[in-house]
Short mmCIF file of N, CA, C and O in Angstrom, two decimals:
data_model
loop_
_atom_site.label_atom_id
_atom_site.label_comp_id
_atom_site.label_asym_id
_atom_site.label_seq_id
_atom_site.Cartn_x
_atom_site.Cartn_y
_atom_site.Cartn_z
N MET A 23 12.48 0.44 17.09
CA MET A 23 12.52 -0.88 16.53
C MET A 23 11.28 -1.09 15.67
O MET A 23 10.17 -0.81 16.09
N ASP A 24 11.47 -1.60 14.47
CA ASP A 24 10.37 -1.91 13.57
C ASP A 24 9.84 -3.29 13.93
O ASP A 24 10.40 -4.31 13.56
N ALA A 25 8.74 -3.33 14.65
CA ALA A 25 8.21 -4.61 15.12
C ALA A 25 7.40 -5.34 14.06
O ALA A 25 7.50 -6.54 13.91
N LEU A 26 6.58 -4.61 13.33
CA LEU A 26 5.70 -5.24 12.35
C LEU A 26 5.35 -4.22 11.28
O LEU A 26 4.94 -3.10 11.61
N TYR A 27 5.52 -4.58 10.03
CA TYR A 27 5.18 -3.69 8.93
C TYR A 27 4.95 -4.52 7.68
O TYR A 27 5.47 -5.63 7.56
N PRO A 28 4.16 -4.02 6.74
CA PRO A 28 3.94 -4.76 5.49
C PRO A 28 5.13 -4.62 4.55
O PRO A 28 5.72 -3.56 4.43
N ARG A 29 5.45 -5.73 3.91
CA ARG A 29 6.46 -5.74 2.84
C ARG A 29 5.75 -6.27 1.60
O ARG A 29 5.35 -7.42 1.56
N LEU A 30 5.55 -5.41 0.63
CA LEU A 30 4.87 -5.79 -0.60
C LEU A 30 5.89 -6.31 -1.60
O LEU A 30 6.87 -5.64 -1.91
N LEU A 31 5.65 -7.51 -2.09
CA LEU A 31 6.49 -8.09 -3.13
C LEU A 31 5.89 -7.67 -4.47
O LEU A 31 4.76 -8.04 -4.78
N VAL A 32 6.64 -6.89 -5.24
CA VAL A 32 6.08 -6.26 -6.44
C VAL A 32 6.80 -6.71 -7.70
O VAL A 32 8.01 -6.95 -7.69
N THR A 33 6.05 -6.83 -8.76
CA THR A 33 6.59 -7.20 -10.06
C THR A 33 7.04 -5.97 -10.84
O THR A 33 8.09 -5.97 -11.47
N HIS A 34 6.26 -4.90 -10.77
CA HIS A 34 6.57 -3.66 -11.48
C HIS A 34 7.10 -2.65 -10.46
O HIS A 34 6.38 -1.73 -10.06
N PHE A 35 8.35 -2.83 -10.07
CA PHE A 35 8.90 -2.06 -8.96
C PHE A 35 8.83 -0.55 -9.20
O PHE A 35 8.36 0.19 -8.33
N ALA A 36 9.28 -0.09 -10.34
CA ALA A 36 9.32 1.36 -10.59
C ALA A 36 7.93 1.98 -10.51
O ALA A 36 7.75 3.04 -9.90
N GLN A 37 6.93 1.34 -11.11
CA GLN A 37 5.57 1.87 -11.09
C GLN A 37 5.03 1.93 -9.66
O GLN A 37 4.42 2.92 -9.25
N CYS A 38 5.25 0.88 -8.88
CA CYS A 38 4.77 0.87 -7.49
C CYS A 38 5.54 1.88 -6.65
O CYS A 38 4.96 2.57 -5.80
N PHE A 39 6.84 1.99 -6.87
CA PHE A 39 7.65 2.97 -6.14
C PHE A 39 7.12 4.38 -6.39
O PHE A 39 6.96 5.16 -5.45
N GLU A 40 6.86 4.71 -7.64
CA GLU A 40 6.37 6.05 -7.96
C GLU A 40 5.02 6.31 -7.30
O GLU A 40 4.77 7.39 -6.77
N PHE A 41 4.13 5.32 -7.31
CA PHE A 41 2.81 5.47 -6.69
C PHE A 41 2.95 5.73 -5.19
O PHE A 41 2.44 6.72 -4.67
N TYR A 42 3.63 4.85 -4.48
CA TYR A 42 3.73 5.00 -3.03
C TYR A 42 4.55 6.23 -2.64
O TYR A 42 4.26 6.87 -1.63
N SER A 43 5.55 6.58 -3.43
CA SER A 43 6.31 7.80 -3.16
C SER A 43 5.44 9.04 -3.28
O SER A 43 5.62 10.01 -2.55
N ALA A 44 4.48 8.99 -4.19
CA ALA A 44 3.60 10.13 -4.41
C ALA A 44 2.52 10.25 -3.34
O ALA A 44 2.12 11.35 -2.98
N VAL A 45 2.03 9.12 -2.83
CA VAL A 45 0.87 9.20 -1.93
C VAL A 45 1.18 9.06 -0.45
O VAL A 45 0.49 9.64 0.39
N LEU A 46 2.18 8.28 -0.07
CA LEU A 46 2.42 8.03 1.36
C LEU A 46 2.76 9.28 2.18
O LEU A 46 2.28 9.39 3.31
N PRO A 47 3.56 10.21 1.67
CA PRO A 47 3.84 11.40 2.49
C PRO A 47 2.57 12.16 2.88
O PRO A 47 2.40 12.53 4.04
N GLU A 48 1.67 12.36 1.93
CA GLU A 48 0.45 13.11 2.22
C GLU A 48 -0.58 12.27 2.99
O GLU A 48 -1.26 12.77 3.88
N LEU A 49 -0.68 10.98 2.65
CA LEU A 49 -1.67 10.14 3.31
C LEU A 49 -1.38 9.94 4.79
O LEU A 49 -2.27 10.08 5.62
N ILE A 50 -0.14 9.55 5.11
CA ILE A 50 0.18 9.18 6.49
C ILE A 50 1.45 9.83 7.03
O ILE A 50 1.90 9.47 8.11
N GLY A 51 2.01 10.78 6.28
CA GLY A 51 3.22 11.45 6.75
C GLY A 51 4.47 10.61 6.65
O GLY A 51 5.46 10.85 7.35
N ALA A 52 4.46 9.61 5.77
CA ALA A 52 5.61 8.72 5.63
C ALA A 52 6.74 9.40 4.88
O ALA A 52 6.52 10.17 3.94
N LYS A 53 7.96 9.06 5.28
CA LYS A 53 9.17 9.60 4.67
C LYS A 53 9.95 8.44 4.05
O LYS A 53 10.16 7.41 4.70
N LEU A 54 10.38 8.62 2.80
CA LEU A 54 11.21 7.62 2.15
C LEU A 54 12.56 7.58 2.87
O LEU A 54 13.23 8.61 2.99
N ILE A 55 12.94 6.42 3.34
CA ILE A 55 14.20 6.25 4.06
C ILE A 55 15.30 5.75 3.14
O ILE A 55 16.42 6.24 3.17
N THR A 56 14.96 4.77 2.34
CA THR A 56 15.95 4.24 1.41
C THR A 56 15.24 3.68 0.18
O THR A 56 14.10 3.22 0.28
N GLY A 57 15.93 3.73 -0.95
CA GLY A 57 15.41 3.14 -2.17
C GLY A 57 15.17 4.16 -3.26
O GLY A 57 15.05 5.36 -3.00
N THR A 58 15.13 3.64 -4.48
CA THR A 58 14.83 4.44 -5.67
C THR A 58 13.91 3.61 -6.57
O THR A 58 13.70 2.42 -6.33
N ALA A 59 13.45 4.21 -7.63
CA ALA A 59 12.58 3.51 -8.57
C ALA A 59 13.31 2.35 -9.25
O ALA A 59 12.67 1.44 -9.77
N ALA A 60 14.64 2.34 -9.20
CA ALA A 60 15.41 1.25 -9.80
C ALA A 60 15.31 -0.04 -8.99
O ALA A 60 15.62 -1.12 -9.49
N GLY A 61 14.88 0.06 -7.72
CA GLY A 61 14.71 -1.12 -6.87
C GLY A 61 16.05 -1.70 -6.43
O GLY A 61 17.08 -1.09 -6.61
N PRO A 62 16.06 -2.84 -5.84
CA PRO A 62 14.95 -3.76 -5.63
C PRO A 62 14.24 -3.57 -4.28
O PRO A 62 13.36 -4.36 -3.93
N TYR A 63 14.62 -2.52 -3.53
CA TYR A 63 14.11 -2.36 -2.17
C TYR A 63 13.86 -0.88 -1.89
O TYR A 63 14.63 -0.03 -2.30
N ALA A 64 12.78 -0.61 -1.17
CA ALA A 64 12.52 0.76 -0.71
C ALA A 64 11.71 0.67 0.58
O ALA A 64 10.89 -0.24 0.74
N ASN A 65 11.95 1.61 1.50
CA ASN A 65 11.10 1.64 2.69
C ASN A 65 10.79 3.05 3.12
O ASN A 65 11.57 3.98 2.92
N TRP A 66 9.59 3.18 3.70
CA TRP A 66 9.07 4.44 4.20
C TRP A 66 8.80 4.29 5.70
O TRP A 66 8.32 3.25 6.15
N ASP A 67 9.12 5.35 6.45
CA ASP A 67 8.91 5.37 7.90
C ASP A 67 8.00 6.51 8.30
O ASP A 67 7.92 7.52 7.60
N VAL A 68 7.37 6.35 9.45
CA VAL A 68 6.69 7.43 10.16
C VAL A 68 7.25 7.40 11.58
O VAL A 68 7.23 6.34 12.22
N ASP A 69 7.77 8.52 12.03
CA ASP A 69 8.35 8.61 13.37
C ASP A 69 9.37 7.50 13.62
O ASP A 69 9.36 6.83 14.65
N ASP A 70 10.27 7.30 12.67
CA ASP A 70 11.35 6.32 12.76
C ASP A 70 10.88 4.87 12.87
O ASP A 70 11.61 4.00 13.32
N GLN A 71 9.65 4.59 12.46
CA GLN A 71 9.12 3.24 12.43
C GLN A 71 8.71 2.90 11.00
O GLN A 71 8.00 3.68 10.36
N ALA A 72 9.14 1.77 10.51
CA ALA A 72 8.78 1.35 9.16
C ALA A 72 7.26 1.21 9.05
O ALA A 72 6.62 0.68 9.95
N VAL A 73 6.70 1.73 7.96
CA VAL A 73 5.27 1.57 7.71
C VAL A 73 5.00 0.82 6.41
O VAL A 73 3.92 0.26 6.24
N LEU A 74 5.96 0.83 5.49
CA LEU A 74 5.80 0.09 4.25
C LEU A 74 7.16 -0.16 3.63
O LEU A 74 8.02 0.71 3.62
N VAL A 75 7.32 -1.39 3.11
CA VAL A 75 8.52 -1.76 2.36
C VAL A 75 8.07 -2.35 1.04
O VAL A 75 7.12 -3.14 0.99
N LEU A 76 8.75 -1.97 -0.03
CA LEU A 76 8.57 -2.62 -1.33
C LEU A 76 9.81 -3.47 -1.59
O LEU A 76 10.93 -3.03 -1.30
N PHE A 77 9.60 -4.67 -2.11
CA PHE A 77 10.73 -5.53 -2.46
C PHE A 77 10.41 -6.22 -3.77
O PHE A 77 9.26 -6.63 -4.01
N ASP A 78 11.39 -6.33 -4.63
CA ASP A 78 11.21 -6.94 -5.94
C ASP A 78 10.81 -8.41 -5.80
O ASP A 78 11.48 -9.19 -5.12
N ARG A 79 9.69 -8.78 -6.41
CA ARG A 79 9.16 -10.14 -6.30
C ARG A 79 10.15 -11.18 -6.80
O ARG A 79 10.34 -12.23 -6.19
N ALA A 80 10.82 -10.93 -7.92
CA ALA A 80 11.77 -11.90 -8.48
C ALA A 80 12.95 -12.11 -7.54
O ALA A 80 13.43 -13.23 -7.38
N ALA A 81 13.42 -11.05 -6.90
CA ALA A 81 14.53 -11.17 -5.96
C ALA A 81 14.14 -12.04 -4.77
O ALA A 81 14.91 -12.89 -4.32
N MET A 82 12.92 -11.88 -4.26
CA MET A 82 12.46 -12.70 -3.14
C MET A 82 12.24 -14.14 -3.59
O MET A 82 12.50 -15.08 -2.83
N ALA A 83 11.79 -14.34 -4.82
CA ALA A 83 11.60 -15.70 -5.34
C ALA A 83 12.93 -16.45 -5.36
O ALA A 83 12.98 -17.65 -5.05
N GLU A 84 14.00 -15.76 -5.70
CA GLU A 84 15.32 -16.39 -5.68
C GLU A 84 15.69 -16.82 -4.26
O GLU A 84 16.16 -17.94 -4.04
N VAL A 85 15.46 -15.95 -3.30
CA VAL A 85 15.76 -16.27 -1.91
C VAL A 85 14.92 -17.44 -1.42
O VAL A 85 15.41 -18.35 -0.74
N ALA A 86 13.64 -17.43 -1.75
CA ALA A 86 12.71 -18.44 -1.26
C ALA A 86 12.73 -19.73 -2.09
O ALA A 86 12.06 -20.70 -1.73
N GLY A 87 13.47 -19.74 -3.19
CA GLY A 87 13.54 -20.92 -4.03
C GLY A 87 12.26 -21.21 -4.79
O GLY A 87 11.93 -22.36 -5.06
N THR A 88 11.54 -20.16 -5.16
CA THR A 88 10.25 -20.34 -5.84
C THR A 88 10.24 -19.78 -7.26
O THR A 88 9.18 -19.51 -7.82
N THR A 89 11.40 -19.61 -7.87
CA THR A 89 11.45 -19.01 -9.20
C THR A 89 10.76 -19.85 -10.26
O THR A 89 10.37 -19.32 -11.30
N ASP A 90 10.57 -21.14 -10.01
CA ASP A 90 9.91 -22.01 -10.99
C ASP A 90 8.38 -21.97 -10.88
O ASP A 90 7.69 -22.57 -11.70
N LEU A 91 7.84 -21.26 -9.89
CA LEU A 91 6.40 -21.16 -9.70
C LEU A 91 5.84 -19.93 -10.41
O LEU A 91 6.57 -18.96 -10.64
N PRO A 92 4.53 -19.93 -10.74
CA PRO A 92 3.93 -18.74 -11.38
C PRO A 92 4.03 -17.52 -10.45
O PRO A 92 3.95 -17.66 -9.22
N SER A 93 4.18 -16.36 -11.04
CA SER A 93 4.27 -15.13 -10.23
C SER A 93 2.91 -14.57 -9.87
O SER A 93 2.80 -13.70 -9.02
N THR A 94 1.86 -15.06 -10.52
CA THR A 94 0.51 -14.63 -10.18
C THR A 94 -0.39 -15.85 -10.04
O THR A 94 -0.15 -16.88 -10.67
N ALA A 95 -1.40 -15.69 -9.23
CA ALA A 95 -2.37 -16.76 -9.02
C ALA A 95 -3.59 -16.52 -9.89
O ALA A 95 -3.80 -15.42 -10.41
N ALA A 96 -4.41 -17.55 -10.00
CA ALA A 96 -5.67 -17.40 -10.71
C ALA A 96 -6.52 -16.35 -9.98
O ALA A 96 -6.32 -16.13 -8.79
N PRO A 97 -7.43 -15.71 -10.65
CA PRO A 97 -8.27 -14.74 -9.96
C PRO A 97 -8.92 -15.36 -8.72
O PRO A 97 -9.42 -16.48 -8.76
N ALA A 98 -8.86 -14.61 -7.65
CA ALA A 98 -9.41 -15.06 -6.37
C ALA A 98 -9.72 -13.83 -5.52
O ALA A 98 -9.32 -12.72 -5.85
N GLN A 99 -10.42 -14.05 -4.43
CA GLN A 99 -10.67 -12.95 -3.50
C GLN A 99 -9.35 -12.48 -2.90
O GLN A 99 -8.38 -13.24 -2.82
N ASP A 100 -9.33 -11.23 -2.47
CA ASP A 100 -8.12 -10.67 -1.88
C ASP A 100 -7.76 -11.40 -0.59
O ASP A 100 -8.63 -11.76 0.20
N ALA A 101 -6.46 -11.62 -0.38
CA ALA A 101 -5.97 -12.25 0.84
C ALA A 101 -5.31 -11.22 1.76
O ALA A 101 -5.14 -11.47 2.95
N VAL A 102 -4.95 -10.07 1.20
CA VAL A 102 -4.23 -9.04 1.95
C VAL A 102 -4.78 -7.67 1.55
O VAL A 102 -5.14 -7.45 0.40
N MET A 103 -4.81 -6.77 2.52
CA MET A 103 -5.24 -5.39 2.25
C MET A 103 -4.31 -4.46 3.02
O MET A 103 -4.00 -4.71 4.18
N PHE A 104 -3.86 -3.39 2.37
CA PHE A 104 -3.03 -2.39 3.02
C PHE A 104 -3.97 -1.29 3.53
O PHE A 104 -4.62 -0.63 2.73
N GLY A 105 -4.06 -1.12 4.83
CA GLY A 105 -4.95 -0.13 5.42
C GLY A 105 -4.19 1.11 5.85
O GLY A 105 -3.11 1.00 6.43
N CYS A 106 -4.75 2.27 5.57
CA CYS A 106 -4.16 3.54 5.95
C CYS A 106 -5.20 4.41 6.65
O CYS A 106 -6.26 4.70 6.06
N ARG A 107 -4.91 4.81 7.87
CA ARG A 107 -5.78 5.78 8.55
C ARG A 107 -5.36 7.16 8.06
O ARG A 107 -4.19 7.52 8.13
N VAL A 108 -6.33 7.91 7.57
CA VAL A 108 -6.07 9.22 6.99
C VAL A 108 -7.01 10.24 7.63
O VAL A 108 -8.02 9.88 8.23
N SER A 109 -6.69 11.50 7.50
CA SER A 109 -7.53 12.53 8.10
C SER A 109 -8.76 12.84 7.24
O SER A 109 -9.80 13.21 7.76
N ASP A 110 -8.64 12.68 5.93
CA ASP A 110 -9.74 13.01 5.02
C ASP A 110 -9.81 11.94 3.92
O ASP A 110 -8.99 11.94 2.99
N VAL A 111 -10.74 11.03 4.04
CA VAL A 111 -10.85 9.92 3.09
C VAL A 111 -11.08 10.43 1.67
O VAL A 111 -10.43 9.98 0.73
N ASP A 112 -11.98 11.39 1.49
CA ASP A 112 -12.30 11.86 0.14
C ASP A 112 -11.09 12.50 -0.54
O ASP A 112 -10.81 12.22 -1.71
N ALA A 113 -10.36 13.34 0.17
CA ALA A 113 -9.16 13.96 -0.39
C ALA A 113 -8.09 12.91 -0.68
O ALA A 113 -7.38 12.99 -1.68
N SER A 114 -8.00 11.92 0.18
CA SER A 114 -7.01 10.86 0.00
C SER A 114 -7.33 9.99 -1.21
O SER A 114 -6.43 9.57 -1.94
N VAL A 115 -8.61 9.74 -1.45
CA VAL A 115 -9.02 9.01 -2.65
C VAL A 115 -8.58 9.78 -3.89
O VAL A 115 -8.00 9.22 -4.82
N ALA A 116 -8.84 11.08 -3.91
CA ALA A 116 -8.47 11.90 -5.06
C ALA A 116 -6.96 11.85 -5.30
O ALA A 116 -6.51 11.73 -6.44
N LEU A 117 -6.17 11.95 -4.23
CA LEU A 117 -4.71 11.87 -4.34
C LEU A 117 -4.29 10.55 -4.95
O LEU A 117 -3.46 10.51 -5.87
N CYS A 118 -4.83 9.46 -4.46
CA CYS A 118 -4.46 8.14 -4.98
C CYS A 118 -4.86 7.97 -6.44
O CYS A 118 -4.08 7.44 -7.23
N LEU A 119 -6.06 8.42 -6.80
CA LEU A 119 -6.50 8.31 -8.18
C LEU A 119 -5.63 9.12 -9.12
O LEU A 119 -5.31 8.66 -10.23
N ARG A 120 -5.21 10.31 -8.70
CA ARG A 120 -4.31 11.14 -9.52
C ARG A 120 -2.97 10.46 -9.75
O ARG A 120 -2.27 10.76 -10.72
N ASN A 121 -2.61 9.52 -8.87
CA ASN A 121 -1.29 8.90 -8.96
C ASN A 121 -1.33 7.44 -9.39
O ASN A 121 -0.38 6.70 -9.19
N GLY A 122 -2.43 7.03 -10.00
CA GLY A 122 -2.45 5.72 -10.63
C GLY A 122 -3.27 4.63 -9.96
O GLY A 122 -3.30 3.50 -10.44
N ALA A 123 -3.93 4.92 -8.86
CA ALA A 123 -4.79 3.92 -8.22
C ALA A 123 -6.09 3.80 -9.01
O ALA A 123 -6.46 4.68 -9.77
N SER A 124 -6.78 2.70 -8.80
CA SER A 124 -8.11 2.53 -9.39
C SER A 124 -9.12 2.35 -8.25
O SER A 124 -8.82 1.72 -7.24
N LEU A 125 -10.29 2.91 -8.45
CA LEU A 125 -11.32 2.90 -7.42
C LEU A 125 -12.05 1.55 -7.40
O LEU A 125 -12.46 1.05 -8.43
N VAL A 126 -12.21 1.01 -6.20
CA VAL A 126 -12.97 -0.22 -5.98
C VAL A 126 -14.32 0.12 -5.36
O VAL A 126 -15.36 -0.33 -5.83
N ALA A 127 -14.29 0.90 -4.29
CA ALA A 127 -15.52 1.30 -3.59
C ALA A 127 -15.35 2.75 -3.14
O ALA A 127 -14.39 3.08 -2.43
N ALA A 128 -16.25 3.61 -3.55
CA ALA A 128 -16.18 5.03 -3.23
C ALA A 128 -16.26 5.26 -1.72
O ALA A 128 -16.71 4.39 -0.96
N ALA A 129 -15.85 6.44 -1.30
CA ALA A 129 -15.89 6.81 0.12
C ALA A 129 -17.33 6.77 0.62
O ALA A 129 -18.24 7.26 -0.04
N VAL A 130 -17.49 6.14 1.79
CA VAL A 130 -18.82 6.00 2.38
C VAL A 130 -18.67 5.89 3.90
O VAL A 130 -17.68 5.35 4.39
N ASP A 131 -19.65 6.41 4.61
CA ASP A 131 -19.69 6.24 6.06
C ASP A 131 -20.10 4.80 6.36
O ASP A 131 -20.99 4.26 5.70
N ARG A 132 -19.44 4.19 7.34
CA ARG A 132 -19.73 2.80 7.70
C ARG A 132 -19.97 2.68 9.21
O ARG A 132 -19.16 2.11 9.93
N PRO A 133 -21.08 3.22 9.71
CA PRO A 133 -21.35 3.17 11.15
C PRO A 133 -21.47 1.74 11.67
O PRO A 133 -21.21 1.49 12.84
N GLN A 134 -21.83 0.79 10.79
CA GLN A 134 -21.94 -0.60 11.22
C GLN A 134 -20.56 -1.20 11.52
O GLN A 134 -20.47 -2.21 12.21
N TRP A 135 -19.48 -0.58 11.03
CA TRP A 135 -18.12 -1.05 11.30
C TRP A 135 -17.52 -0.35 12.51
O TRP A 135 -16.57 -0.83 13.10
N GLY A 136 -18.01 0.83 12.84
CA GLY A 136 -17.49 1.57 13.97
C GLY A 136 -17.99 3.00 13.96
O GLY A 136 -18.34 3.53 12.90
N PRO A 137 -18.02 3.63 15.15
CA PRO A 137 -18.50 5.01 15.24
C PRO A 137 -17.64 5.96 14.39
O PRO A 137 -16.42 5.90 14.43
N ASN A 138 -18.31 6.77 13.61
CA ASN A 138 -17.66 7.79 12.78
C ASN A 138 -16.68 7.24 11.74
O ASN A 138 -15.83 7.96 11.25
N LEU A 139 -16.80 5.96 11.40
CA LEU A 139 -15.88 5.35 10.45
C LEU A 139 -16.31 5.66 9.03
O LEU A 139 -17.48 5.53 8.66
N ARG A 140 -15.36 6.12 8.22
CA ARG A 140 -15.55 6.38 6.80
C ARG A 140 -14.43 5.66 6.07
O ARG A 140 -13.27 5.72 6.48
N THR A 141 -14.78 4.94 5.01
CA THR A 141 -13.77 4.20 4.26
C THR A 141 -13.94 4.39 2.77
O THR A 141 -15.00 4.78 2.28
N ALA A 142 -12.87 4.08 2.06
CA ALA A 142 -12.88 3.94 0.60
C ALA A 142 -11.89 2.83 0.29
O ALA A 142 -10.94 2.60 1.05
N HIS A 143 -12.11 2.16 -0.83
CA HIS A 143 -11.22 1.07 -1.22
C HIS A 143 -10.73 1.30 -2.65
O HIS A 143 -11.53 1.67 -3.53
N LEU A 144 -9.43 1.09 -2.82
CA LEU A 144 -8.78 1.31 -4.12
C LEU A 144 -7.83 0.15 -4.38
O LEU A 144 -7.59 -0.67 -3.50
N ARG A 145 -7.24 0.15 -5.57
CA ARG A 145 -6.18 -0.79 -5.90
C ARG A 145 -4.95 0.00 -6.33
O ARG A 145 -5.07 1.00 -7.04
N ASP A 146 -3.78 -0.46 -5.85
CA ASP A 146 -2.53 0.18 -6.26
C ASP A 146 -2.22 -0.24 -7.70
O ASP A 146 -2.99 -1.00 -8.31
N PRO A 147 -1.13 0.25 -8.30
CA PRO A 147 -0.86 -0.06 -9.71
C PRO A 147 -0.74 -1.55 -10.03
O PRO A 147 -0.92 -1.94 -11.17
N GLU A 148 -0.45 -2.40 -9.04
CA GLU A 148 -0.38 -3.84 -9.28
C GLU A 148 -1.65 -4.57 -8.85
O GLU A 148 -1.71 -5.78 -8.89
N GLY A 149 -2.66 -3.82 -8.41
CA GLY A 149 -3.94 -4.44 -8.08
C GLY A 149 -4.14 -4.79 -6.62
O GLY A 149 -5.15 -5.38 -6.27
N ARG A 150 -3.19 -4.43 -5.74
CA ARG A 150 -3.37 -4.69 -4.32
C ARG A 150 -4.44 -3.82 -3.73
O ARG A 150 -4.51 -2.63 -4.02
N LEU A 151 -5.27 -4.40 -2.87
CA LEU A 151 -6.36 -3.68 -2.24
C LEU A 151 -5.83 -2.74 -1.15
O LEU A 151 -5.01 -3.13 -0.32
N ILE A 152 -6.32 -1.51 -1.17
CA ILE A 152 -5.97 -0.49 -0.18
C ILE A 152 -7.26 0.01 0.45
O ILE A 152 -8.23 0.29 -0.27
N GLU A 153 -7.27 0.11 1.76
CA GLU A 153 -8.40 0.73 2.45
C GLU A 153 -7.93 2.04 3.06
O GLU A 153 -6.95 2.07 3.82
N LEU A 154 -8.60 3.11 2.71
CA LEU A 154 -8.38 4.41 3.35
C LEU A 154 -9.50 4.56 4.37
O LEU A 154 -10.67 4.33 4.06
N GLN A 155 -9.14 4.95 5.58
CA GLN A 155 -10.15 5.04 6.64
C GLN A 155 -9.91 6.23 7.54
O GLN A 155 -8.77 6.64 7.75
N SER A 156 -10.98 6.78 8.03
CA SER A 156 -10.91 7.83 9.06
C SER A 156 -11.97 7.52 10.09
O SER A 156 -13.02 6.96 9.78
N TYR A 157 -11.68 7.88 11.35
CA TYR A 157 -12.64 7.68 12.44
C TYR A 157 -12.28 8.58 13.60
O TYR A 157 -11.22 9.16 13.62
#
């Protein structure tokens, strides 16, 4: 049973689909279960549990009755971050950068956050914050 998983509402579905399809299998062993770059829905699982879903933002706006609202907000601090525990933060950063991510904060050890914790922060093709971490 999929108890809790992130569902990203995306404007550029094909670009985000290609990014996550390229990086999730190597980063966390995720397998694409359903969906294509044509959208409007795609999901990836690890051990038969959903770990990420992409859904077309416009399609959800229709369901939620918010099509008359702006699709983006004014610049502000991040409200959501997609975190991935990986075996090698540095290699994972390189993988993400090769597939269209942009670097926010380079890989660094963060003992003040936890023993043996190493993190890096990137943005996906639509600008969502991603934390890669190992510990």
